[in-house]
PDB file of C-alpha atoms in Angstrom:
ATOM      1  CA  LEU J   2     107.276 101.790  83.087  1.00 53.00           C
ATOM      2  CA  ALA J   3     103.883  99.928  83.270  1.00 62.00           C
ATOM      3  CA  LYS J   4     103.884  97.642  86.046  1.00 81.00           C
ATOM      4  CA  THR J   5     101.325  94.662  86.326  1.00 89.00           C
ATOM      5  CA  THR J   6      99.580  93.066  89.168  1.00 92.00           C
ATOM      6  CA  GLN J   7      98.229  89.475  88.938  1.00 95.00           C
ATOM      7  CA  PRO J   8      96.825  87.113  91.634  1.00 96.00           C
ATOM      8  CA  ILE J   9      99.454  84.772  92.817  1.00 95.00           C
ATOM      9  CA  SER J  10      97.614  81.627  92.298  1.00 96.00           C
ATOM     10  CA  MET J  11      94.194  80.244  91.134  1.00 97.00           C
ATOM     11  CA  ASP J  12      92.382  76.868  91.306  1.00 97.00           C
ATOM     12  CA  SER J  13      90.016  75.387  88.926  1.00 97.00           C
ATOM     13  CA  TYR J  14      88.251  72.260  88.113  1.00 97.00           C
ATOM     14  CA  GLU J  15      88.539  70.600  84.669  1.00 97.00           C
ATOM     15  CA  GLY J  16      85.972  71.786  82.323  1.00 97.00           C
ATOM     16  CA  GLN J  17      85.511  75.199  83.942  1.00 97.00           C
ATOM     17  CA  GLU J  18      86.146  78.489  82.522  1.00 97.00           C
ATOM     18  CA  VAL J  19      89.101  80.511  84.182  1.00 98.00           C
ATOM     19  CA  ASN J  20      89.457  84.238  84.060  1.00 98.00           C
ATOM     20  CA  ILE J  21      92.755  85.714  85.088  1.00 97.00           C
ATOM     21  CA  THR J  22      92.625  89.564  85.631  1.00 96.00           C
ATOM     22  CA  CYS J  23      95.846  91.839  85.353  1.00 95.00           C
ATOM     23  CA  SER J  24      95.912  95.365  86.716  1.00 94.00           C
ATOM     24  CA  HIS J  25      98.017  97.777  84.802  1.00 91.00           C
ATOM     25  CA  ASN J  26      97.194 101.322  85.979  1.00 91.00           C
ATOM     26  CA  ASN J  27     100.211 103.049  84.174  1.00 88.00           C
ATOM     27  CA  ILE J  28      99.646 101.530  80.912  1.00 89.00           C
ATOM     28  CA  ALA J  29     101.041 103.921  78.171  1.00 86.00           C
ATOM     29  CA  THR J  30      99.375 104.778  74.950  1.00 88.00           C
ATOM     30  CA  ASN J  31     101.681 102.695  72.704  1.00 82.00           C
ATOM     31  CA  ASP J  32     101.575  99.750  75.013  1.00 85.00           C
ATOM     32  CA  TYR J  33     100.230  96.268  74.040  1.00 87.00           C
ATOM     33  CA  ILE J  34      99.092  93.729  76.607  1.00 89.00           C
ATOM     34  CA  THR J  35     100.430  90.181  76.023  1.00 89.00           C
ATOM     35  CA  TRP J  36      99.931  86.951  77.990  1.00 93.00           C
ATOM     36  CA  TYR J  37     102.353  83.966  78.173  1.00 93.00           C
ATOM     37  CA  GLN J  38     102.141  80.464  79.553  1.00 96.00           C
ATOM     38  CA  GLN J  39     104.841  78.656  81.255  1.00 95.00           C
ATOM     39  CA  PHE J  40     105.062  74.996  82.285  1.00 95.00           C
ATOM     40  CA  PRO J  41     107.671  73.805  84.627  1.00 90.00           C
ATOM     41  CA  SER J  42     111.300  73.633  83.258  1.00 89.00           C
ATOM     42  CA  GLN J  43     110.195  75.203  79.972  1.00 93.00           C
ATOM     43  CA  GLY J  44     110.471  78.430  78.408  1.00 92.00           C
ATOM     44  CA  PRO J  45     107.247  80.727  78.257  1.00 92.00           C
ATOM     45  CA  ARG J  46     104.988  80.312  75.417  1.00 92.00           C
ATOM     46  CA  PHE J  47     102.908  83.191  73.690  1.00 90.00           C
ATOM     47  CA  ILE J  48      99.238  82.987  74.037  1.00 93.00           C
ATOM     48  CA  ILE J  49      97.621  86.106  73.075  1.00 93.00           C
ATOM     49  CA  GLN J  50      98.035  89.926  72.592  1.00 90.00           C
ATOM     50  CA  GLY J  51      95.728  92.847  72.473  1.00 91.00           C
ATOM     51  CA  TYR J  52      95.627  96.632  72.459  1.00 91.00           C
ATOM     52  CA  LYS J  53      91.813  97.223  73.211  1.00 91.00           C
ATOM     53  CA  THR J  54      88.425  95.687  73.269  1.00 90.00           C
ATOM     54  CA  LYS J  55      88.419  91.853  72.612  1.00 95.00           C
ATOM     55  CA  VAL J  56      90.836  89.504  71.057  1.00 95.00           C
ATOM     56  CA  THR J  57      90.104  85.825  70.545  1.00 96.00           C
ATOM     57  CA  ASN J  58      92.250  82.992  69.217  1.00 94.00           C
ATOM     58  CA  GLU J  59      92.217  79.074  69.320  1.00 93.00           C
ATOM     59  CA  VAL J  60      93.563  79.007  72.867  1.00 92.00           C
ATOM     60  CA  ALA J  61      92.268  82.051  74.819  1.00 97.00           C
ATOM     61  CA  SER J  62      90.293  85.221  74.739  1.00 97.00           C
ATOM     62  CA  LEU J  63      91.688  88.571  75.948  1.00 97.00           C
ATOM     63  CA  PHE J  64      89.323  91.326  77.333  1.00 97.00           C
ATOM     64  CA  ILE J  65      90.376  94.768  77.548  1.00 97.00           C
ATOM     65  CA  PRO J  66      88.096  97.596  79.036  1.00 96.00           C
ATOM     66  CA  ALA J  67      88.016 100.838  77.379  1.00 95.00           C
ATOM     67  CA  ASP J  68      90.349 102.642  79.939  1.00 95.00           C
ATOM     68  CA  ARG J  69      93.002  99.807  79.374  1.00 95.00           C
ATOM     69  CA  LYS J  70      93.965  99.812  82.942  1.00 94.00           C
ATOM     70  CA  SER J  71      93.245  95.965  83.306  1.00 95.00           C
ATOM     71  CA  SER J  72      92.793  93.129  81.090  1.00 96.00           C
ATOM     72  CA  THR J  73      91.330  89.589  81.622  1.00 97.00           C
ATOM     73  CA  LEU J  74      92.640  86.398  80.077  1.00 97.00           C
ATOM     74  CA  SER J  75      89.881  83.857  79.642  1.00 98.00           C
ATOM     75  CA  LEU J  76      90.617  80.086  79.224  1.00 97.00           C
ATOM     76  CA  PRO J  77      87.648  78.214  78.081  1.00 95.00           C
ATOM     77  CA  ARG J  78      86.951  74.745  79.512  1.00 94.00           C
ATOM     78  CA  VAL J  79      90.284  74.147  81.053  1.00 97.00           C
ATOM     79  CA  SER J  80      92.027  70.825  81.223  1.00 97.00           C
ATOM     80  CA  LEU J  81      94.671  69.473  83.356  1.00 97.00           C
ATOM     81  CA  SER J  82      97.126  70.164  81.006  1.00 96.00           C
ATOM     82  CA  ASP J  83      96.592  74.004  81.465  1.00 97.00           C
ATOM     83  CA  THR J  84      98.140  73.856  84.861  1.00 97.00           C
ATOM     84  CA  ALA J  85     100.928  76.381  84.379  1.00 97.00           C
ATOM     85  CA  VAL J  86     102.061  79.823  85.213  1.00 96.00           C
ATOM     86  CA  TYR J  87     100.593  82.748  83.290  1.00 97.00           C
ATOM     87  CA  TYR J  88     102.207  86.062  82.908  1.00 94.00           C
ATOM     88  CA  CYS J  89     100.806  89.272  81.950  1.00 92.00           C
ATOM     89  CA  LEU J  90     102.993  91.709  80.158  1.00 88.00           C
ATOM     90  CA  VAL J  91     102.624  95.330  79.063  1.00 86.00           C
ATOM     91  CA  GLY J  92     104.922  97.254  76.672  1.00 79.00           C
ATOM     92  CA  ASP J  93     105.682  98.440  73.344  1.00 69.00           C
ATOM     93  CA  SER J  94     108.348  97.844  70.769  1.00 53.00           C
ATOM     94  CA  GLY J  95     111.700  99.667  71.736  1.00 53.00           C
ATOM     95  CA  THR J  96     111.432  99.031  75.429  1.00 51.00           C
ATOM     96  CA  ALA J  97     112.844  95.481  75.867  1.00 48.00           C
ATOM     97  CA  SER J  98     115.172  96.628  78.575  1.00 47.00           C
ATOM     98  CA  LYS J  99     112.091  97.587  80.843  1.00 52.00           C
ATOM     99  CA  LEU J 100     109.996  94.373  80.246  1.00 65.00           C
ATOM    100  CA  THR J 101     109.524  92.365  83.398  1.00 69.00           C
ATOM    101  CA  PHE J 102     107.546  89.212  83.755  1.00 77.00           C
ATOM    102  CA  GLY J 103     106.734  89.312  87.443  1.00 78.00           C
ATOM    103  CA  THR J 104     105.708  86.223  89.318  1.00 81.00           C
ATOM    104  CA  GLY J 105     102.746  85.368  87.207  1.00 93.00           C
ATOM    105  CA  THR J 106      99.693  83.580  88.267  1.00 97.00           C
ATOM    106  CA  ARG J 107      99.956  79.836  89.186  1.00 96.00           C
ATOM    107  CA  LEU J 108      96.878  78.169  87.883  1.00 98.00           C
ATOM    108  CA  GLN J 109      96.169  74.653  89.213  1.00 98.00           C
ATOM    109  CA  VAL J 110      93.546  72.538  87.544  1.00 97.00           C
ATOM    110  CA  THR J 111      92.212  69.446  89.182  1.00 97.00           C
ATOM    111  CA  LEU J 112      89.615  66.717  88.190  1.00 94.00           C
TER     112      LEU J 112
ATOM    113  CA  ASP C 280     111.147  73.734  61.873  1.00 57.00           C
ATOM    114  CA  GLY C 281     112.232  77.168  63.112  1.00 68.00           C
ATOM    115  CA  GLY C 282     112.930  77.812  66.691  1.00 92.00           C
ATOM    116  CA  ILE C 283     115.424  78.555  69.387  1.00 95.00           C
ATOM    117  CA  THR C 284     118.021  75.971  70.528  1.00 96.00           C
ATOM    118  CA  GLN C 285     119.537  76.098  73.972  1.00 96.00           C
ATOM    119  CA  SER C 286     122.226  73.916  74.992  1.00 92.00           C
ATOM    120  CA  PRO C 287     123.109  72.209  77.099  1.00 92.00           C
ATOM    121  CA  LYS C 288     119.840  71.440  78.912  1.00 93.00           C
ATOM    122  CA  TYR C 289     121.555  70.974  82.249  1.00 94.00           C
ATOM    123  CA  LEU C 290     124.910  72.318  83.225  1.00 94.00           C
ATOM    124  CA  PHE C 291     127.109  71.837  86.404  1.00 93.00           C
ATOM    125  CA  ARG C 292     129.874  74.229  87.224  1.00 90.00           C
ATOM    126  CA  LYS C 293     132.327  74.420  89.919  1.00 90.00           C
ATOM    127  CA  GLU C 294     132.637  77.698  91.906  1.00 88.00           C
ATOM    128  CA  GLY C 295     135.175  79.948  90.315  1.00 88.00           C
ATOM    129  CA  GLN C 296     134.691  78.752  86.927  1.00 91.00           C
ATOM    130  CA  ASN C 297     133.378  80.583  83.965  1.00 94.00           C
ATOM    131  CA  VAL C 298     130.624  78.781  82.005  1.00 94.00           C
ATOM    132  CA  THR C 299     129.142  79.603  78.452  1.00 96.00           C
ATOM    133  CA  LEU C 300     125.429  78.967  77.680  1.00 96.00           C
ATOM    134  CA  SER C 301     124.509  78.596  74.002  1.00 97.00           C
ATOM    135  CA  CYS C 302     121.537  80.046  72.214  1.00 97.00           C
ATOM    136  CA  GLU C 303     121.053  79.658  68.499  1.00 97.00           C
ATOM    137  CA  GLN C 304     117.963  80.639  66.518  1.00 96.00           C
ATOM    138  CA  ASN C 305     116.824  80.144  62.925  1.00 95.00           C
ATOM    139  CA  LEU C 306     113.878  82.343  62.849  1.00 92.00           C
ATOM    140  CA  ASN C 307     115.660  85.399  61.293  1.00 91.00           C
ATOM    141  CA  HIS C 308     114.661  87.370  64.319  1.00 89.00           C
ATOM    142  CA  ASP C 309     116.697  90.527  64.886  1.00 88.00           C
ATOM    143  CA  ALA C 310     116.468  90.860  68.601  1.00 88.00           C
ATOM    144  CA  MET C 311     117.658  88.254  71.171  1.00 92.00           C
ATOM    145  CA  TYR C 312     117.412  88.190  74.947  1.00 92.00           C
ATOM    146  CA  TRP C 313     118.775  86.262  78.148  1.00 95.00           C
ATOM    147  CA  TYR C 314     116.617  85.758  81.088  1.00 94.00           C
ATOM    148  CA  ARG C 315     117.232  84.226  84.523  1.00 95.00           C
ATOM    149  CA  GLN C 316     114.563  82.537  86.452  1.00 94.00           C
ATOM    150  CA  ASP C 317     114.814  81.440  90.184  1.00 93.00           C
ATOM    151  CA  PRO C 318     112.512  78.912  91.618  1.00 88.00           C
ATOM    152  CA  GLY C 319     108.922  80.279  92.158  1.00 83.00           C
ATOM    153  CA  GLN C 320     109.943  83.679  90.647  1.00 85.00           C
ATOM    154  CA  GLY C 321     109.374  85.610  87.443  1.00 87.00           C
ATOM    155  CA  LEU C 322     111.881  86.078  84.628  1.00 89.00           C
ATOM    156  CA  ARG C 323     114.731  88.752  85.161  1.00 91.00           C
ATOM    157  CA  LEU C 324     116.388  90.274  82.090  1.00 90.00           C
ATOM    158  CA  ILE C 325     120.110  89.811  81.944  1.00 95.00           C
ATOM    159  CA  TYR C 326     121.213  91.241  78.495  1.00 94.00           C
ATOM    160  CA  TYR C 327     119.482  91.847  75.127  1.00 91.00           C
ATOM    161  CA  SER C 328     120.656  92.603  71.612  1.00 92.00           C
ATOM    162  CA  GLN C 329     118.851  94.375  68.858  1.00 87.00           C
ATOM    163  CA  ILE C 330     121.238  93.721  66.188  1.00 88.00           C
ATOM    164  CA  VAL C 331     124.434  91.853  65.481  1.00 93.00           C
ATOM    165  CA  ASN C 332     127.534  93.421  67.371  1.00 95.00           C
ATOM    166  CA  ASP C 333     125.324  95.415  69.809  1.00 93.00           C
ATOM    167  CA  PHE C 334     123.904  94.522  72.951  1.00 94.00           C
ATOM    168  CA  GLN C 335     122.672  96.290  76.207  1.00 92.00           C
ATOM    169  CA  LYS C 336     122.567  95.466  79.860  1.00 93.00           C
ATOM    170  CA  GLY C 337     119.225  94.313  81.516  1.00 90.00           C
ATOM    171  CA  ASP C 338     118.296  94.386  85.119  1.00 88.00           C
ATOM    172  CA  ILE C 339     120.735  92.050  86.412  1.00 94.00           C
ATOM    173  CA  ALA C 340     123.791  91.988  84.107  1.00 95.00           C
ATOM    174  CA  GLU C 341     126.421  91.919  86.835  1.00 96.00           C
ATOM    175  CA  GLY C 342     128.501  88.887  86.656  1.00 96.00           C
ATOM    176  CA  TYR C 343     127.409  87.981  83.137  1.00 97.00           C
ATOM    177  CA  SER C 344     128.850  88.809  79.558  1.00 97.00           C
ATOM    178  CA  VAL C 345     127.426  88.240  76.200  1.00 98.00           C
ATOM    179  CA  SER C 346     128.412  88.576  72.512  1.00 97.00           C
ATOM    180  CA  ARG C 347     126.432  88.944  69.076  1.00 97.00           C
ATOM    181  CA  GLU C 348     128.779  88.175  66.448  1.00 97.00           C
ATOM    182  CA  LYS C 349     126.199  86.481  64.212  1.00 96.00           C
ATOM    183  CA  LYS C 350     122.543  87.174  63.888  1.00 96.00           C
ATOM    184  CA  GLU C 351     121.629  83.590  64.671  1.00 97.00           C
ATOM    185  CA  SER C 352     123.740  83.446  67.851  1.00 97.00           C
ATOM    186  CA  PHE C 353     123.758  84.925  71.380  1.00 98.00           C
ATOM    187  CA  PRO C 354     125.962  83.049  73.990  1.00 98.00           C
ATOM    188  CA  LEU C 355     125.868  84.022  77.568  1.00 97.00           C
ATOM    189  CA  THR C 356     128.853  83.581  79.799  1.00 97.00           C
ATOM    190  CA  VAL C 357     128.499  83.316  83.626  1.00 96.00           C
ATOM    191  CA  THR C 358     131.488  84.475  85.056  1.00 94.00           C
ATOM    192  CA  SER C 359     132.935  83.686  88.482  1.00 89.00           C
ATOM    193  CA  ALA C 360     131.966  87.115  89.518  1.00 87.00           C
ATOM    194  CA  GLN C 361     128.358  86.058  89.638  1.00 88.00           C
ATOM    195  CA  LYS C 362     127.788  85.240  93.185  1.00 87.00           C
ATOM    196  CA  ASN C 363     124.655  83.097  92.945  1.00 91.00           C
ATOM    197  CA  PRO C 364     124.627  81.623  89.396  1.00 93.00           C
ATOM    198  CA  THR C 365     122.450  78.506  90.226  1.00 95.00           C
ATOM    199  CA  ALA C 366     119.321  79.229  88.327  1.00 96.00           C
ATOM    200  CA  PHE C 367     117.246  78.371  85.066  1.00 96.00           C
ATOM    201  CA  TYR C 368     118.235  80.443  82.142  1.00 97.00           C
ATOM    202  CA  LEU C 369     115.992  81.303  79.182  1.00 96.00           C
ATOM    203  CA  CYS C 370     117.062  82.679  75.835  1.00 96.00           C
ATOM    204  CA  ALA C 371     114.345  84.240  73.517  1.00 92.00           C
ATOM    205  CA  SER C 372     114.232  86.097  70.235  1.00 91.00           C
ATOM    206  CA  SER C 373     111.646  88.584  68.615  1.00 86.00           C
ATOM    207  CA  GLN C 374     111.374  90.122  65.340  1.00 79.00           C
ATOM    208  CA  GLN C 375     111.703  93.486  66.687  1.00 66.00           C
ATOM    209  CA  VAL C 376     112.681  94.601  70.296  1.00 56.00           C
ATOM    210  CA  GLY C 377     109.606  94.686  72.354  1.00 55.00           C
ATOM    211  CA  VAL C 378     106.734  92.455  73.651  1.00 55.00           C
ATOM    212  CA  ARG C 379     105.213  91.083  70.566  1.00 62.00           C
ATOM    213  CA  GLY C 380     106.141  87.649  69.486  1.00 70.00           C
ATOM    214  CA  TYR C 381     108.829  86.499  71.846  1.00 83.00           C
ATOM    215  CA  THR C 382     109.865  82.898  71.209  1.00 89.00           C
ATOM    216  CA  PHE C 383     111.747  81.199  73.944  1.00 92.00           C
ATOM    217  CA  GLY C 384     114.018  78.242  74.062  1.00 95.00           C
ATOM    218  CA  SER C 385     113.690  75.212  76.398  1.00 94.00           C
ATOM    219  CA  GLY C 386     116.210  76.783  78.956  1.00 96.00           C
ATOM    220  CA  THR C 387     119.356  75.681  80.601  1.00 96.00           C
ATOM    221  CA  ARG C 388     119.424  74.738  84.118  1.00 96.00           C
ATOM    222  CA  LEU C 389     122.791  75.927  85.744  1.00 95.00           C
ATOM    223  CA  THR C 390     123.940  74.296  88.983  1.00 94.00           C
ATOM    224  CA  VAL C 391     127.076  75.275  90.951  1.00 90.00           C
ATOM    225  CA  VAL C 392     128.463  72.468  92.586  1.00 86.00           C
TER     226      VAL C 392
END
């Protein structure tokens, strides 16, 4: 079971780039890294997923070093609406019973 | 428009009563899940189902029951045996069991009064 460790909270000003790092020292060969975003009283929303190197979509970028023991979610030019909790998950298909979201990183964006 | 529908959004229950939370998806996903979230905490897996008529316990299944008679539906019953049922309940689905492509419902907030 690959446990993840994230900062409990982060603060940022609007317009800045935010990088949230997740540690997953016990990641297995078949594991993917996935990030979700959750607003209060809503279900989490899929942001991005990757296996190695760099993945980019219209919302964020995900950087994964060669050893895959950590990953960094990068949010470019955050706005107030990016204030949310961000979860890092590590796992592969077939292991849903062992997936845990943890407490995530609470990002607060201010003017 | 495909998605997951949870109902009701808010639910109040008297102590000692069973209550059933509804979860319906029209995404044609095989796997469905129920999570519980307490204030300021992450999500904890209650039950999950990979196919119709099959389901497995998650980390905190005690006091809960589920059924999967149809692919689209995965109702969760919170029984009187659940000692602290007040929480935010989230249903999710995915094409396969696993991390990729979880779609979540909007949640049901259950309060015991």
